[in-house]
PDB file of C-alpha atoms in Angstrom:
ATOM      1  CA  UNK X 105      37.996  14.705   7.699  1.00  0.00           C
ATOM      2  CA  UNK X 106      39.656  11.256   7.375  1.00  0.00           C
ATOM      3  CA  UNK X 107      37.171   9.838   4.867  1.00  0.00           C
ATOM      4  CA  UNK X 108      37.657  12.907   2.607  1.00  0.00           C
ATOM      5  CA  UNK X 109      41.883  12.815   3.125  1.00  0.00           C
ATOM      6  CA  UNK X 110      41.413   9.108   1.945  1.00  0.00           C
ATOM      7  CA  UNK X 111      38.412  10.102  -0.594  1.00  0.00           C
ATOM      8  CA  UNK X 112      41.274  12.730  -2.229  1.00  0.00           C
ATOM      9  CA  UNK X 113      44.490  10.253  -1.406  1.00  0.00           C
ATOM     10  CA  UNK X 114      42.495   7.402  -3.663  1.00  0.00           C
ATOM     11  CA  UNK X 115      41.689   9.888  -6.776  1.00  0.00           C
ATOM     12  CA  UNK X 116      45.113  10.830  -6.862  1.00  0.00           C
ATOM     13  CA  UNK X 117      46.072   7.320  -7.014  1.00  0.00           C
ATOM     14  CA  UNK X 118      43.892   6.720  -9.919  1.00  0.00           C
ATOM     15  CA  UNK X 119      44.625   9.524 -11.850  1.00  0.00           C
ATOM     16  CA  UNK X 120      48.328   9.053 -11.518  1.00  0.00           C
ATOM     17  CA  UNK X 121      48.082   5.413 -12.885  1.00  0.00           C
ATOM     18  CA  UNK X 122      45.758   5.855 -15.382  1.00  0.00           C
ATOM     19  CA  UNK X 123      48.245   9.212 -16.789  1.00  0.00           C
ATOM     20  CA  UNK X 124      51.587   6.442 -15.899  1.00  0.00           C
ATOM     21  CA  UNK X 125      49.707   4.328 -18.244  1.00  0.00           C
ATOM     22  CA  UNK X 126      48.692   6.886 -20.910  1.00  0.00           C
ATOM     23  CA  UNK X 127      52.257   8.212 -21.757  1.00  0.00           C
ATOM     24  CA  UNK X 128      53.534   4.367 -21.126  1.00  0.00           C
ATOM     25  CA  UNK X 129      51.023   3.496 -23.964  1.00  0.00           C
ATOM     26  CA  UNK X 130      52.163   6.177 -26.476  1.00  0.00           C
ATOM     27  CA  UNK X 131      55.044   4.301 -27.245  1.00  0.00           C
ATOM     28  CA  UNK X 132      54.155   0.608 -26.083  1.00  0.00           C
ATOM     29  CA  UNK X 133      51.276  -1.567 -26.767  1.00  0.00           C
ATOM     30  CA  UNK X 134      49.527  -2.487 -23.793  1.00  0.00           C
ATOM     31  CA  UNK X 135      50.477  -5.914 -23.800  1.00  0.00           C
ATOM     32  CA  UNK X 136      53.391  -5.427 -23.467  1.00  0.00           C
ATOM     33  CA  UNK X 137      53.397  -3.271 -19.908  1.00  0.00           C
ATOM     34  CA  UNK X 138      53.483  -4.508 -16.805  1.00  0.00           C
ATOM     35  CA  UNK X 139      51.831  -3.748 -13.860  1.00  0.00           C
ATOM     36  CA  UNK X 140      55.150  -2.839 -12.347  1.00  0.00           C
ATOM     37  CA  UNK X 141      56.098  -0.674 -14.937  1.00  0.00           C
ATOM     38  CA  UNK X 142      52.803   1.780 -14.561  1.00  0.00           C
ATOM     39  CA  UNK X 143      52.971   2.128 -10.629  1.00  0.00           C
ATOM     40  CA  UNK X 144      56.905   3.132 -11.077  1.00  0.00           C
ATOM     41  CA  UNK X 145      56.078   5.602 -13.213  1.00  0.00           C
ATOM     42  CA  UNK X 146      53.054   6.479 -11.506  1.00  0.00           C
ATOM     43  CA  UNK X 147      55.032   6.682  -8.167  1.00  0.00           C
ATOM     44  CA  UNK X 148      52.914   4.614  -6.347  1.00  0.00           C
ATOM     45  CA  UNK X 149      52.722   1.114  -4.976  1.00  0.00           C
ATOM     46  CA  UNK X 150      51.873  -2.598  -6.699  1.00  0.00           C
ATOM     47  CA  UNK X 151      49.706  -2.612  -3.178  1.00  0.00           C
ATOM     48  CA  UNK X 152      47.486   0.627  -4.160  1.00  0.00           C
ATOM     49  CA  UNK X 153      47.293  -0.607  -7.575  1.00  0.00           C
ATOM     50  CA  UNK X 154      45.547  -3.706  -6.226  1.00  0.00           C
ATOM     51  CA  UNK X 155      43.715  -1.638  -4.169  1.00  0.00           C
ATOM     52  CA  UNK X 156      41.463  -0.324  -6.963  1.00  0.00           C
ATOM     53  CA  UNK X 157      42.070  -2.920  -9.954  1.00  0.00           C
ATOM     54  CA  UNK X 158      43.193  -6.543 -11.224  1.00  0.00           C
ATOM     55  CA  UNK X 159      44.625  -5.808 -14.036  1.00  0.00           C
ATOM     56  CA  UNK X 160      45.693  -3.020 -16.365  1.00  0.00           C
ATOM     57  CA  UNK X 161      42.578  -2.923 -18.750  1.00  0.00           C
ATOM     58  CA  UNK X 162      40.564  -1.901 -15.527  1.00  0.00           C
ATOM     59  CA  UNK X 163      41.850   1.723 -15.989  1.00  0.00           C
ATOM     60  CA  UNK X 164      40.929   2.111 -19.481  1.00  0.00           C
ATOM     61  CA  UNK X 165      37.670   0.470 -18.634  1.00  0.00           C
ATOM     62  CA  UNK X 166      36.935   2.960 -15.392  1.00  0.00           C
ATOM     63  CA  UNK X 167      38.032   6.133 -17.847  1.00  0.00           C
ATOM     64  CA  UNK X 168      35.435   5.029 -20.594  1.00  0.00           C
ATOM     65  CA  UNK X 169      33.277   4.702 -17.608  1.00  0.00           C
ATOM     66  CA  UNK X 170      33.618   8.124 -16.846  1.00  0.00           C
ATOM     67  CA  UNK X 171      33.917   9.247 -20.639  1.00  0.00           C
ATOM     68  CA  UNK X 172      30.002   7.663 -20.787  1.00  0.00           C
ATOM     69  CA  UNK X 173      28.941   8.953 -17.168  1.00  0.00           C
ATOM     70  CA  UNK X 174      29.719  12.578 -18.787  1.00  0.00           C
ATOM     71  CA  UNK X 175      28.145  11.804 -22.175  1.00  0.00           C
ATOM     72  CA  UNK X 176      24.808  10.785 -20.083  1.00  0.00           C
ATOM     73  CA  UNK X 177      24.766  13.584 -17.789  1.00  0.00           C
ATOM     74  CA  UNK X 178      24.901  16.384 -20.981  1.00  0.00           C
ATOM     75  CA  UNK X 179      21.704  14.090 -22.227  1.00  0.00           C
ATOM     76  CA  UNK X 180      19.916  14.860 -19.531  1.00  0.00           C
ATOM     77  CA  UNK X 181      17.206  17.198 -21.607  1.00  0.00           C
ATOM     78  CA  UNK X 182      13.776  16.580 -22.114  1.00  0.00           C
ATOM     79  CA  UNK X 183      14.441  16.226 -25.965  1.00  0.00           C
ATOM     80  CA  UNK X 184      17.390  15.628 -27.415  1.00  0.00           C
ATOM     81  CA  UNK X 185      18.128  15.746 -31.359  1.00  0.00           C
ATOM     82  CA  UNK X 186      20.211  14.165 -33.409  1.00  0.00           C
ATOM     83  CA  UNK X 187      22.504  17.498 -33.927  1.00  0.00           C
ATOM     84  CA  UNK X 188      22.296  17.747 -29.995  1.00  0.00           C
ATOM     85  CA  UNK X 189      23.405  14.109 -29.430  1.00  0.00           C
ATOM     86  CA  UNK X 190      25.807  13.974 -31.731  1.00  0.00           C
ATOM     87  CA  UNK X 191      27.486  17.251 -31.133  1.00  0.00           C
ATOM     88  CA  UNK X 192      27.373  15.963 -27.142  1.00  0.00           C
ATOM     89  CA  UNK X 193      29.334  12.946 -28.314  1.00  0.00           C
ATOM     90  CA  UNK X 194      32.161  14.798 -30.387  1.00  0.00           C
ATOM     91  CA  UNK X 195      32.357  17.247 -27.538  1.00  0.00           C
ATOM     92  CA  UNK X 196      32.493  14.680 -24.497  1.00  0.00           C
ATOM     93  CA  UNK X 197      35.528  12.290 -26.472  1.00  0.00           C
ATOM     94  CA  UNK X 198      37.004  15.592 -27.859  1.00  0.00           C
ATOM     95  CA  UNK X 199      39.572  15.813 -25.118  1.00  0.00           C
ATOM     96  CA  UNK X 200      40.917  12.089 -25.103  1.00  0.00           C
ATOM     97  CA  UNK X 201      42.993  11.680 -28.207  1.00  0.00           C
ATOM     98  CA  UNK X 202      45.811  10.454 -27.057  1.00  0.00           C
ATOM     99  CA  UNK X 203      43.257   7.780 -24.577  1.00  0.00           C
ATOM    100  CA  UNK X 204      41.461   6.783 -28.283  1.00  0.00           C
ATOM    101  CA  UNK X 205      44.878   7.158 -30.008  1.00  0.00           C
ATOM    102  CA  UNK X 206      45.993   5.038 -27.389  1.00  0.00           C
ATOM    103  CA  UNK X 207      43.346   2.357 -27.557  1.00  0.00           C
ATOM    104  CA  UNK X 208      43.941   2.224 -31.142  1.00  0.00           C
ATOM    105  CA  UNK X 209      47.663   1.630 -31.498  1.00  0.00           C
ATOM    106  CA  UNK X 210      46.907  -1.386 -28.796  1.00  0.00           C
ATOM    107  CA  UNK X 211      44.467  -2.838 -30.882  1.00  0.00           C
ATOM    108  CA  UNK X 212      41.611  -2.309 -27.689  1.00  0.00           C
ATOM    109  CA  UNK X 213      39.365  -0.271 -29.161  1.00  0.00           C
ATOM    110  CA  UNK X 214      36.797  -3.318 -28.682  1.00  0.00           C
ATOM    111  CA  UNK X 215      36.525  -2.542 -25.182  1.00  0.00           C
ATOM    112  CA  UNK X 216      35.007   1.407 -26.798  1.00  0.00           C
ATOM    113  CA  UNK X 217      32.762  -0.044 -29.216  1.00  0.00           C
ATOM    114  CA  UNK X 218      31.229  -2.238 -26.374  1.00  0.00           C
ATOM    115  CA  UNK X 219      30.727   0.425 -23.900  1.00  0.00           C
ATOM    116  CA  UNK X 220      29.057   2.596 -26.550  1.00  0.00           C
ATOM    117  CA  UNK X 221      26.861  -0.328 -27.024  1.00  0.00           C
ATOM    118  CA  UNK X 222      26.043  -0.823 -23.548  1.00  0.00           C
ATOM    119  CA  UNK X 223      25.243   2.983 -23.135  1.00  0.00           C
ATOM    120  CA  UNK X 224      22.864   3.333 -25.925  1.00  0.00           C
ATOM    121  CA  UNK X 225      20.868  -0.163 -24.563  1.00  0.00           C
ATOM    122  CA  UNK X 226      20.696   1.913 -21.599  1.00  0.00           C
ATOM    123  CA  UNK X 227      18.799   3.986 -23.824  1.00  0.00           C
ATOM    124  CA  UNK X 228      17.069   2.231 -26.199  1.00  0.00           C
ATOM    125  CA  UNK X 229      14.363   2.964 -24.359  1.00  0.00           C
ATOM    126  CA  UNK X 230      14.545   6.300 -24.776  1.00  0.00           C
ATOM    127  CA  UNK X 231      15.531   6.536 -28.657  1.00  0.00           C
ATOM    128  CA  UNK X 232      12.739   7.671 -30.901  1.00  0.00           C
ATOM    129  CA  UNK X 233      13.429   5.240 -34.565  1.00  0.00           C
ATOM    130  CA  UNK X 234      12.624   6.510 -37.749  1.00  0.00           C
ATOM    131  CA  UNK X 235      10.599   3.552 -38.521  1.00  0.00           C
ATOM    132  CA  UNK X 236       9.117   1.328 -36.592  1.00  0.00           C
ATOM    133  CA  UNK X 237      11.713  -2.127 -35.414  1.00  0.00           C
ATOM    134  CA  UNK X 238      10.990  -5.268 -34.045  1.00  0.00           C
ATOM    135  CA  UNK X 239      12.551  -6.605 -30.798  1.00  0.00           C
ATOM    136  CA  UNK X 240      14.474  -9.396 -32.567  1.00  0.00           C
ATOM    137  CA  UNK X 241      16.586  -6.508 -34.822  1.00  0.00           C
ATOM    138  CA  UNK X 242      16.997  -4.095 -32.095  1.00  0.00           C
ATOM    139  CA  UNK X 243      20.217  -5.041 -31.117  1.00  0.00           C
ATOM    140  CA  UNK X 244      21.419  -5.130 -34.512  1.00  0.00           C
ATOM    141  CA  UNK X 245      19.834  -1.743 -35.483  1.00  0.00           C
ATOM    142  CA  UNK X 246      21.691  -0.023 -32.093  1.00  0.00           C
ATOM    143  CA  UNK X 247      25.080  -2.065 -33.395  1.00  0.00           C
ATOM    144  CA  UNK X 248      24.374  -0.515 -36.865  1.00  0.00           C
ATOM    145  CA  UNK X 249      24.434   3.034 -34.890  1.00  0.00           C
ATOM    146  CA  UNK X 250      26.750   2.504 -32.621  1.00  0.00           C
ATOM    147  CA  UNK X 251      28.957   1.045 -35.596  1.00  0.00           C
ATOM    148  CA  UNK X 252      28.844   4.561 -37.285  1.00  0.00           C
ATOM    149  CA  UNK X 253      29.422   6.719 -34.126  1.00  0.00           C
ATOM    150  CA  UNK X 254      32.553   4.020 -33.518  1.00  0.00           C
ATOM    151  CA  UNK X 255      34.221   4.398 -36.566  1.00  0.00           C
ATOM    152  CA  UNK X 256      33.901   8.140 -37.361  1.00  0.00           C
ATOM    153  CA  UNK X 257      35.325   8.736 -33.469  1.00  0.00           C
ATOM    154  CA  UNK X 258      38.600   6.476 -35.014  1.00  0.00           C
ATOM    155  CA  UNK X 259      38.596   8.133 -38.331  1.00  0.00           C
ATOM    156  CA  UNK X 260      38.554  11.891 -36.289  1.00  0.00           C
ATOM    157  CA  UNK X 261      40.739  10.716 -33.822  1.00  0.00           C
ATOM    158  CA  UNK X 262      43.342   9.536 -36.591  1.00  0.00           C
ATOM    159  CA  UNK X 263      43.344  12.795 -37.829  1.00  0.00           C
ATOM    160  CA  UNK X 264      44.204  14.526 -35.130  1.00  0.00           C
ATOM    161  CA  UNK X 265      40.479  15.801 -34.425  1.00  0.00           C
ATOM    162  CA  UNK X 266      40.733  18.762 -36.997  1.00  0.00           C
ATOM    163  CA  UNK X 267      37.280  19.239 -37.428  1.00  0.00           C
ATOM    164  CA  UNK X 268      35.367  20.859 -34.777  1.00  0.00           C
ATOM    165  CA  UNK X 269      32.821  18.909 -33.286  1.00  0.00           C
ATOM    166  CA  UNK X 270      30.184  21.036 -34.525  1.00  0.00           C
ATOM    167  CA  UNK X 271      31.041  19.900 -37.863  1.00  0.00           C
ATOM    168  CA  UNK X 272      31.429  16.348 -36.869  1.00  0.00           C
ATOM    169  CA  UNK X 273      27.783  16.481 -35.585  1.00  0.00           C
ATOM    170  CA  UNK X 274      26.616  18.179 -38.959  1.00  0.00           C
ATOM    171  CA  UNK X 275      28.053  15.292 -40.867  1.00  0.00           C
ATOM    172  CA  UNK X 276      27.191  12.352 -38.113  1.00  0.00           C
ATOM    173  CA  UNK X 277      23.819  13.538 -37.741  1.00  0.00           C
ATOM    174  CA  UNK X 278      22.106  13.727 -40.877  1.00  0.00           C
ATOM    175  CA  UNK X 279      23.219  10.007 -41.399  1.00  0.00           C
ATOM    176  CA  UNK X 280      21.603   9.357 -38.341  1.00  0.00           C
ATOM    177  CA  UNK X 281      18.091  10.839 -39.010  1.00  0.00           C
ATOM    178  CA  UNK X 282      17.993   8.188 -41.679  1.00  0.00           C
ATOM    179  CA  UNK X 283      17.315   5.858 -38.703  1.00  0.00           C
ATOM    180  CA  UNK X 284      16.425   7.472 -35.385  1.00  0.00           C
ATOM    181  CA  UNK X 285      15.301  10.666 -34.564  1.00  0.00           C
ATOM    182  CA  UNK X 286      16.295  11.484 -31.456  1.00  0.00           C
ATOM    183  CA  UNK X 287      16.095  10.577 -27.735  1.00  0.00           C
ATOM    184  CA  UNK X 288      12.863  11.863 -24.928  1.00  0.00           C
ATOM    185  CA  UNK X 289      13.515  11.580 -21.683  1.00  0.00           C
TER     186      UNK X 289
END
C-alpha cells in the first residue's frame, strides 16, 4: 500500500510542476524561471524537485516523452497509412497548445523536432519508402519528414489549432505519400 501512496504522491509531484511551469511559461520565457519560482507555485519543495529532475528542461523533456509514448502506442496496428499516421499525430499533440505554444515563445522547440526525430529512427525500420534509399541518406530523408510534420505542428499550433485534425491529416498526408507509404509492424 506504501509503494502505491508513494507511486500516487510522486505523479502528483510531477504533474503539479510541470502545470507550475506551464502557466509560469505563458508569460515568461523559460530562461528566465527559476527553479524556485516553479516549486512555489507548484506548492512543493526544491527537495522533490530534485527528486525527479536537474533542471527545468527535464519536464518538458519527460512530457514530450509521454506525448511520443502515446503517439507509439495508437501505432500499434499491423498497417498503418499515411492518413492513419498522420491523423494519430494531429490527434495525440492536439491537446498541448499551450505546451507547443509554450515551447515556441521560449525558443525550445529544438528539443520537439529532436524527439520526433528520435521516434521515427525508432521506426525507420518499420516505414515502407516510396522509393527505394540508401543508408547514407536515411537520416536526411527521416529529417526531410520529420521537418514537415515539425513545422505544420508550429504553423497549427500558431493558429490556435482551428482545423480539425482530420483535415490536418488530409493535407499532411498526401505530401507524405510522395515519399513513404506507410509503416508495417
Amino acid at each position: 500500500m506504501a509503494n502505491q501512496s508513494n507511486s500516487e504522491q510522486t505523479q502528483l509531484t510531477k504533474e503539479s510542476l510541470f502545470n507550475a511551469l506551464m502557466q509560469l511559461m505563458t508569460f515568461t520565457d523559460l530562461n528566465d524561471l527559476s527553479i524556485s519560482a516553479v516549486t512555489r507555485k507548484a506548492g512543493v519543495s526544491r527537495m522533490a524537485f530534485y527528486r525527479h529532475y536537474n533542471i527545468l528542461e527535464d519536464l518538458i523533456s519527460e512530457h514530450l516523452n509521454d506525448i511520443m509514448a502515446d503517439y507509439q502506442a495508437q501505432l500499434k496496428k499491423d498497417k498503418i497509412n499515411n492518413y492513419e499516421l498522420s491523423y494519430t499525430f494531429f490527434v495525440c499533440f492536439r491537446p498541448h497548445l499551450q505546451f507547443i505554444l509554450n515551447l515556441q515563445r521560449s525558443r525550445l522547440t529544438g528539443i520537439l523536432f529532436d524527439k520526433l526525430v528520435s521516434f521515427v529512427v525508432s521506426f525507420s525500420e518499420s516505414i515502407v519508402c516510396v522509393e527505394e534509399c540508401p543508408g547514407e541518406v536515411t537520416d536526411y530523408n527521416i529529417r526531410f519528414v520529420v521537418g514537415g510534420f515539425f513545422s505544420t505542428l508550429l504553423a497549427w499550433s500558431q493558429t490556435g489549432m482551428k482545423e480539425s485534425a482530420e483535415q490536418m491529416a488530409m493535407l499532411v498526408s498526401a505530401e507524405l505519400a510522395k515519399h513513404i507509404s506507410g509503416i508495417v509492424n
